[in-house]
Backbone as ProteinMPNN parsed JSONL, in Angstrom:
{"seq_chain_A": "MPSSRSQAALIGIALLGLALTACQDTASGHVVGRNGARVVETVTNPPIDGCHRFPEGVTNVDNQTQSNLVLYTTQDCTVPPGGQSNYLDIGNSDQAVKATGPWHSFSFASE", "coords_chain_A": {"N_chain_A": [[0.787, -1.207, 0.0], [2.083, 1.26, 0.472], [3.045, 2.305, -1.951], [0.768, 3.17, -3.32], [-0.033, 5.299, -1.753], [2.097, 7.023, -2.13], [1.844, 7.494, -4.846], [-0.629, 8.783, -4.846], [0.037, 11.082, -3.411], [1.885, 12.258, -5.17], [0.244, 12.711, -7.39], [-1.543, 14.527, -6.26], [0.203, 16.688, -5.726], [0.941, 17.323, -8.347], [-1.545, 18.128, -9.414], [-2.048, 20.365, -7.808], [0.055, 22.004, -8.625], [-0.706, 22.428, -11.309], [-3.084, 23.838, -10.907], [-2.155, 26.174, -9.632], [-0.562, 27.241, -11.651], [-2.487, 27.758, -13.609], [-3.902, 29.804, -12.388], [-2.241, 31.983, -12.669], [-2.628, 32.811, -15.224], [-4.982, 34.135, -15.382], [-7.019, 36.957, -14.538], [-7.848, 37.638, -11.379], [-11.066, 38.099, -10.258], [-13.675, 40.423, -11.278], [-14.819, 41.974, -14.3], [-16.974, 44.458, -15.063], [-19.248, 45.526, -17.391], [-21.351, 48.181, -18.281], [-24.263, 49.675, -19.697], [-25.433, 52.595, -19.285], [-27.526, 52.135, -16.579], [-27.914, 49.483, -16.982], [-26.595, 46.233, -16.882], [-24.369, 44.985, -19.171], [-22.438, 43.032, -19.543], [-20.739, 40.748, -17.406], [-17.587, 39.738, -16.694], [-15.887, 37.078, -15.392], [-12.924, 36.263, -13.742], [-11.159, 36.693, -16.075], [-8.97, 35.662, -18.817], [-5.603, 36.87, -18.841], [-4.272, 37.409, -21.152], [-4.586, 38.648, -24.481], [-7.362, 40.121, -26.333], [-10.443, 41.324, -25.151], [-13.785, 41.4, -25.948], [-16.694, 43.403, -25.566], [-20.149, 42.494, -25.773], [-21.703, 44.499, -26.811], [-21.396, 48.057, -27.175], [-20.249, 49.726, -24.222], [-20.942, 52.046, -21.607], [-20.002, 52.384, -19.07], [-17.423, 51.01, -17.064], [-16.416, 48.745, -14.627], [-13.613, 47.871, -12.878], [-12.978, 45.226, -11.171], [-10.901, 43.542, -10.66], [-7.622, 42.143, -9.952], [-5.819, 43.354, -11.559], [-4.62, 45.846, -13.883], [-6.498, 47.576, -16.398], [-6.853, 48.269, -19.94], [-8.911, 50.247, -21.826], [-10.789, 50.274, -24.876], [-12.17, 51.909, -27.767], [-12.58, 50.509, -30.023], [-13.339, 47.235, -31.463], [-11.248, 45.489, -31.517], [-9.189, 45.971, -29.728], [-7.468, 48.068, -30.496], [-6.066, 51.295, -31.135], [-7.706, 53.757, -32.824], [-6.8, 55.942, -35.605], [-6.158, 59.155, -34.438], [-7.641, 58.607, -32.239], [-8.054, 57.292, -28.875], [-6.996, 55.319, -26.036], [-7.942, 54.108, -22.775], [-6.649, 53.967, -19.559], [-7.304, 51.897, -16.838], [-7.215, 51.636, -13.486], [-6.72, 49.128, -10.914], [-9.603, 48.185, -9.143], [-11.055, 50.466, -9.819], [-13.477, 52.593, -11.568], [-14.794, 53.557, -14.772], [-16.217, 55.976, -16.917], [-17.404, 56.315, -20.132], [-16.97, 59.078, -22.281], [-18.922, 61.387, -24.264], [-17.398, 62.349, -26.376], [-15.507, 60.38, -26.968], [-17.011, 58.105, -27.288], [-18.649, 54.862, -26.754], [-17.076, 52.126, -24.916], [-15.688, 49.294, -26.449], [-14.001, 47.141, -26.191], [-11.455, 45.51, -24.161], [-8.198, 45.105, -22.709], [-5.589, 43.633, -20.714], [-3.272, 45.579, -18.919], [0.217, 45.545, -19.441], [2.406, 44.655, -16.877]], "CA_chain_A": [[0.0, 0.0, 0.0], [2.834, 2.502, 0.477], [3.209, 2.872, -3.283], [-0.449, 3.89, -3.708], [-0.004, 6.581, -1.037], [3.087, 7.86, -2.808], [1.246, 7.92, -6.101], [-1.676, 9.744, -4.529], [0.706, 12.327, -3.043], [2.437, 12.843, -6.391], [-0.877, 13.219, -8.19], [-2.02, 15.726, -5.573], [1.175, 17.759, -5.957], [0.833, 17.701, -9.757], [-2.787, 18.882, -9.584], [-1.858, 21.667, -7.168], [0.913, 22.766, -9.525], [-1.516, 22.857, -12.454], [-4.033, 24.859, -10.456], [-1.42, 27.42, -9.395], [-0.146, 27.758, -12.953], [-3.679, 28.279, -14.274], [-4.289, 31.054, -11.743], [-1.387, 33.054, -13.145], [-3.068, 33.188, -16.556], [-6.26, 34.82, -15.301], [-7.127, 38.087, -13.613], [-8.792, 37.262, -10.341], [-12.096, 39.096, -10.008], [-14.711, 40.674, -12.284], [-14.907, 43.2, -15.087], [-18.404, 44.668, -15.297], [-19.55, 46.549, -18.387], [-22.737, 48.637, -18.206], [-24.749, 50.698, -20.612], [-26.298, 53.281, -18.328], [-27.664, 51.314, -15.374], [-28.093, 48.084, -17.391], [-25.374, 45.438, -17.013], [-24.226, 44.358, -20.487], [-21.659, 41.808, -19.368], [-19.818, 40.581, -16.292], [-16.579, 38.736, -17.031], [-15.282, 36.603, -14.159], [-11.587, 35.675, -13.876], [-10.795, 36.626, -17.492], [-7.553, 35.444, -19.133], [-4.889, 38.144, -18.909], [-3.75, 37.598, -22.499], [-5.531, 38.847, -25.57], [-8.354, 41.184, -26.373], [-11.771, 40.899, -24.699], [-14.813, 42.275, -26.525], [-18.027, 43.472, -24.981], [-21.12, 42.145, -26.82], [-22.146, 45.779, -27.372], [-20.66, 49.134, -26.529], [-20.613, 50.006, -22.83], [-20.636, 53.409, -21.187], [-19.344, 52.317, -17.759], [-16.677, 49.777, -16.802], [-15.893, 48.578, -13.268], [-12.502, 46.923, -12.817], [-12.952, 44.591, -9.859], [-9.868, 42.499, -10.726], [-6.344, 42.484, -9.342], [-4.958, 43.779, -12.663], [-5.01, 47.085, -14.54], [-7.098, 47.396, -17.717], [-6.831, 49.312, -20.955], [-10.207, 50.242, -22.513], [-10.701, 50.721, -26.267], [-13.43, 52.17, -28.454], [-12.652, 49.549, -31.127], [-13.624, 45.86, -31.041], [-10.046, 44.654, -31.587], [-8.171, 46.492, -28.804], [-6.526, 48.953, -31.164], [-6.387, 52.711, -31.033], [-7.885, 54.287, -34.181], [-6.1, 57.213, -35.845], [-6.779, 60.288, -33.751], [-8.399, 58.121, -31.077], [-7.305, 57.064, -27.646], [-7.414, 54.251, -25.133], [-8.035, 54.617, -21.414], [-6.068, 53.093, -18.546], [-8.208, 51.784, -15.686], [-6.521, 51.004, -12.364], [-7.359, 48.101, -10.085], [-10.643, 48.647, -8.226], [-11.666, 51.731, -10.241], [-14.531, 52.592, -12.578], [-14.636, 54.594, -15.779], [-17.402, 56.282, -17.707], [-17.054, 56.835, -21.451], [-17.515, 60.407, -22.557], [-19.53, 61.468, -25.598], [-16.378, 62.622, -27.385], [-14.819, 59.142, -27.357], [-17.974, 57.05, -27.574], [-18.624, 53.734, -25.812], [-15.977, 51.163, -24.936], [-16.072, 48.053, -27.12], [-13.102, 46.043, -25.845], [-10.438, 45.794, -23.16], [-7.1, 44.166, -22.518], [-4.908, 43.884, -19.449], [-2.03, 46.324, -19.089], [1.424, 44.797, -19.058], [2.89, 45.221, -15.607]], "C_chain_A": [[0.834, 1.279, 0.0], [2.979, 3.117, -0.918], [1.949, 3.634, -3.722], [-0.536, 5.229, -2.982], [0.975, 7.538, -1.704], [2.525, 8.383, -4.127], [0.165, 8.971, -5.855], [-1.055, 11.104, -4.167], [1.269, 13.021, -4.274], [1.35, 13.423, -7.282], [-1.427, 14.504, -7.575], [-1.094, 16.912, -5.792], [1.092, 18.25, -7.401], [-0.424, 18.531, -10.002], [-2.692, 20.27, -8.959], [-0.993, 22.563, -8.049], [0.154, 23.269, -10.736], [-2.482, 23.965, -12.065], [-3.33, 26.193, -10.228], [-0.963, 28.05, -10.699], [-1.324, 28.376, -13.671], [-4.095, 29.618, -13.686], [-3.461, 32.224, -12.251], [-1.828, 33.558, -14.51], [-4.403, 33.919, -16.552], [-6.168, 35.989, -14.321], [-8.215, 37.747, -12.602], [-9.78, 38.398, -10.094], [-13.041, 39.248, -11.182], [-14.436, 41.972, -13.033], [-16.379, 43.336, -15.446], [-18.577, 45.824, -16.28], [-21.031, 46.883, -18.337], [-23.016, 49.63, -19.33], [-25.803, 51.448, -19.83], [-26.338, 52.458, -17.047], [-27.752, 49.821, -15.695], [-26.75, 47.382, -17.546], [-25.39, 44.737, -18.363], [-23.507, 43.029, -20.346], [-20.844, 41.887, -18.088], [-18.883, 39.447, -16.659], [-15.865, 38.358, -15.742], [-13.974, 35.886, -14.466], [-11.149, 35.567, -15.345], [-9.317, 36.318, -17.697], [-6.849, 36.796, -19.283], [-4.318, 38.416, -20.299], [-4.884, 37.872, -23.47], [-6.485, 39.996, -25.356], [-9.716, 40.603, -25.985], [-12.793, 41.896, -25.225], [-16.082, 42.237, -25.695], [-19.023, 43.154, -26.093], [-21.743, 43.366, -27.486], [-21.343, 46.851, -26.654], [-21.156, 49.387, -25.116], [-20.178, 51.428, -22.478], [-19.936, 53.465, -19.839], [-18.626, 50.978, -17.631], [-16.173, 49.821, -15.368], [-14.813, 47.522, -13.31], [-12.396, 46.382, -11.393], [-11.982, 43.415, -9.868], [-8.631, 42.98, -9.984], [-5.329, 42.908, -10.404], [-5.5, 45.069, -13.268], [-5.508, 46.797, -15.951], [-6.744, 48.548, -18.646], [-8.134, 49.165, -21.734], [-10.05, 50.846, -23.906], [-12.09, 50.978, -26.836], [-13.621, 51.234, -29.648], [-12.941, 48.154, -30.582], [-12.388, 44.981, -31.019], [-8.887, 45.182, -30.748], [-7.074, 47.275, -29.513], [-6.988, 50.389, -30.977], [-6.52, 53.257, -32.454], [-7.098, 55.595, -34.361], [-6.864, 58.374, -35.2], [-7.575, 59.892, -32.527], [-7.51, 57.946, -29.865], [-7.816, 55.815, -26.947], [-7.464, 54.87, -23.743], [-7.532, 53.563, -20.447], [-6.983, 53.092, -17.326], [-7.533, 50.972, -14.593], [-7.377, 49.948, -11.67], [-8.398, 48.759, -9.176], [-11.327, 49.943, -8.62], [-12.75, 51.506, -11.281], [-14.247, 53.707, -13.566], [-15.936, 54.752, -16.531], [-16.936, 56.887, -19.027], [-17.69, 58.203, -21.634], [-18.036, 60.446, -23.988], [-18.494, 61.677, -26.685], [-15.689, 61.342, -27.86], [-15.799, 58.065, -27.784], [-17.812, 55.89, -26.614], [-17.379, 52.869, -25.976], [-16.484, 49.868, -25.561], [-15.176, 46.869, -26.762], [-12.149, 46.485, -24.746], [-9.356, 44.725, -23.205], [-6.476, 44.491, -21.172], [-3.579, 44.552, -19.721], [-0.861, 45.451, -18.675], [2.015, 45.478, -17.83], [4.332, 44.898, -15.399]], "O_chain_A": [[0.332, 2.313, -0.44], [3.031, 4.34, -1.043], [2.055, 4.641, -4.422], [-1.059, 6.196, -3.537], [0.699, 8.732, -1.823], [2.704, 9.549, -4.479], [0.071, 9.947, -6.598], [-1.565, 12.149, -4.571], [1.145, 14.238, -4.411], [1.516, 14.498, -7.858], [-1.74, 15.456, -8.29], [-1.562, 18.028, -6.019], [1.164, 19.452, -7.653], [-0.375, 19.529, -10.72], [-3.199, 21.241, -9.519], [-1.281, 23.751, -8.2], [0.341, 24.412, -11.154], [-2.671, 24.921, -12.817], [-3.864, 27.238, -10.598], [-0.978, 29.274, -10.833], [-1.176, 29.43, -14.291], [-4.592, 30.481, -14.41], [-3.945, 33.356, -12.261], [-1.425, 34.65, -14.912], [-4.905, 34.288, -17.614], [-5.346, 35.995, -13.405], [-9.38, 37.589, -12.967], [-9.385, 39.516, -9.763], [-13.199, 38.331, -11.987], [-13.898, 42.931, -12.48], [-16.962, 42.441, -16.058], [-18.119, 46.942, -16.039], [-21.875, 45.987, -18.348], [-22.124, 50.316, -19.829], [-26.942, 50.993, -19.721], [-25.292, 52.121, -16.492], [-27.673, 48.987, -14.794], [-25.867, 47.87, -18.253], [-26.315, 43.983, -18.665], [-23.902, 42.027, -20.942], [-20.326, 42.944, -17.728], [-19.325, 38.325, -16.908], [-15.3, 39.221, -15.07], [-13.919, 35.015, -15.334], [-10.808, 34.479, -15.81], [-8.492, 36.668, -16.853], [-7.435, 37.752, -19.792], [-3.922, 39.545, -20.59], [-6.001, 37.384, -23.297], [-6.43, 40.725, -24.366], [-10.09, 39.522, -26.439], [-12.681, 43.097, -24.978], [-16.49, 41.191, -25.19], [-18.778, 43.505, -27.247], [-22.255, 43.274, -28.602], [-20.689, 46.581, -25.646], [-22.351, 49.274, -24.844], [-19.179, 51.936, -22.988], [-19.339, 54.485, -19.495], [-19.15, 49.94, -18.037], [-15.576, 50.809, -14.941], [-15.065, 46.394, -13.733], [-11.796, 47.012, -10.522], [-12.197, 42.417, -9.18], [-8.602, 44.09, -9.454], [-4.122, 42.832, -10.177], [-6.695, 45.351, -13.176], [-5.009, 45.894, -16.622], [-6.388, 49.642, -18.208], [-8.433, 48.087, -22.246], [-9.291, 51.795, -24.104], [-13.065, 50.342, -26.434], [-14.709, 51.176, -30.22], [-12.807, 47.914, -29.382], [-12.453, 43.843, -30.554], [-7.729, 44.872, -31.027], [-5.897, 47.159, -29.174], [-8.158, 50.651, -30.697], [-5.553, 53.226, -33.215], [-6.774, 56.269, -33.383], [-8.067, 58.535, -35.407], [-8.129, 60.754, -31.844], [-6.364, 58.395, -29.839], [-8.91, 55.324, -27.224], [-7.073, 56.022, -23.557], [-7.941, 52.403, -20.509], [-7.388, 54.149, -16.841], [-7.305, 49.772, -14.748], [-8.596, 49.901, -11.833], [-8.114, 49.762, -8.521], [-12.11, 50.48, -7.836], [-12.926, 50.406, -11.803], [-13.555, 54.675, -13.251], [-16.664, 53.785, -16.754], [-16.169, 57.85, -19.042], [-18.812, 58.445, -21.191], [-17.638, 59.634, -24.824], [-18.692, 61.225, -27.813], [-15.327, 61.234, -29.032], [-15.441, 57.191, -28.573], [-16.937, 55.919, -25.749], [-16.723, 52.876, -27.017], [-17.577, 49.401, -25.24], [-15.546, 45.719, -27.002], [-12.043, 47.672, -24.435], [-9.571, 43.606, -23.67], [-6.799, 45.51, -20.561], [-2.844, 44.159, -20.627], [-0.933, 44.714, -17.691], [2.11, 46.704, -17.758], [4.913, 45.29, -14.387]]}, "name": "protein", "num_of_chains": 1, "seq": "MPSSRSQAALIGIALLGLALTACQDTASGHVVGRNGARVVETVTNPPIDGCHRFPEGVTNVDNQTQSNLVLYTTQDCTVPPGGQSNYLDIGNSDQAVKATGPWHSFSFASE"}
C-alpha cells in the first residue's frame, strides 16, 4: 500500500501545480460593463492575455480584478487614428464620454 499513497501524493502535488499555474493566466475578479444602469456583461476571472470584446458598446466599466485594464473604443483592442485608449486602475470605474464614444473592448495592461 505505500506505493499507492506515494502515487496519490504525487498526483495531488501535480494537480496543485496545475491549479497554481492556471491562476497566473487569469485576472482574479470581475470586469463589469454597463450601458447606463443596465449590465451588459460581467466577465469573471478573465484570461490576462488577448483582447476581450463586450457584446455591445458600454458606457461604464468597473474593474474589480487584481490587474489594470486598458479600454478601447474599437472591437479589436486597437487605437484608431486620432483616437485614444483609457487606462483603468485596479478597483476603479470609468465612464465613457460622448467625445470618445462607448468602450467596445479591453485588454490587461502589461505590468
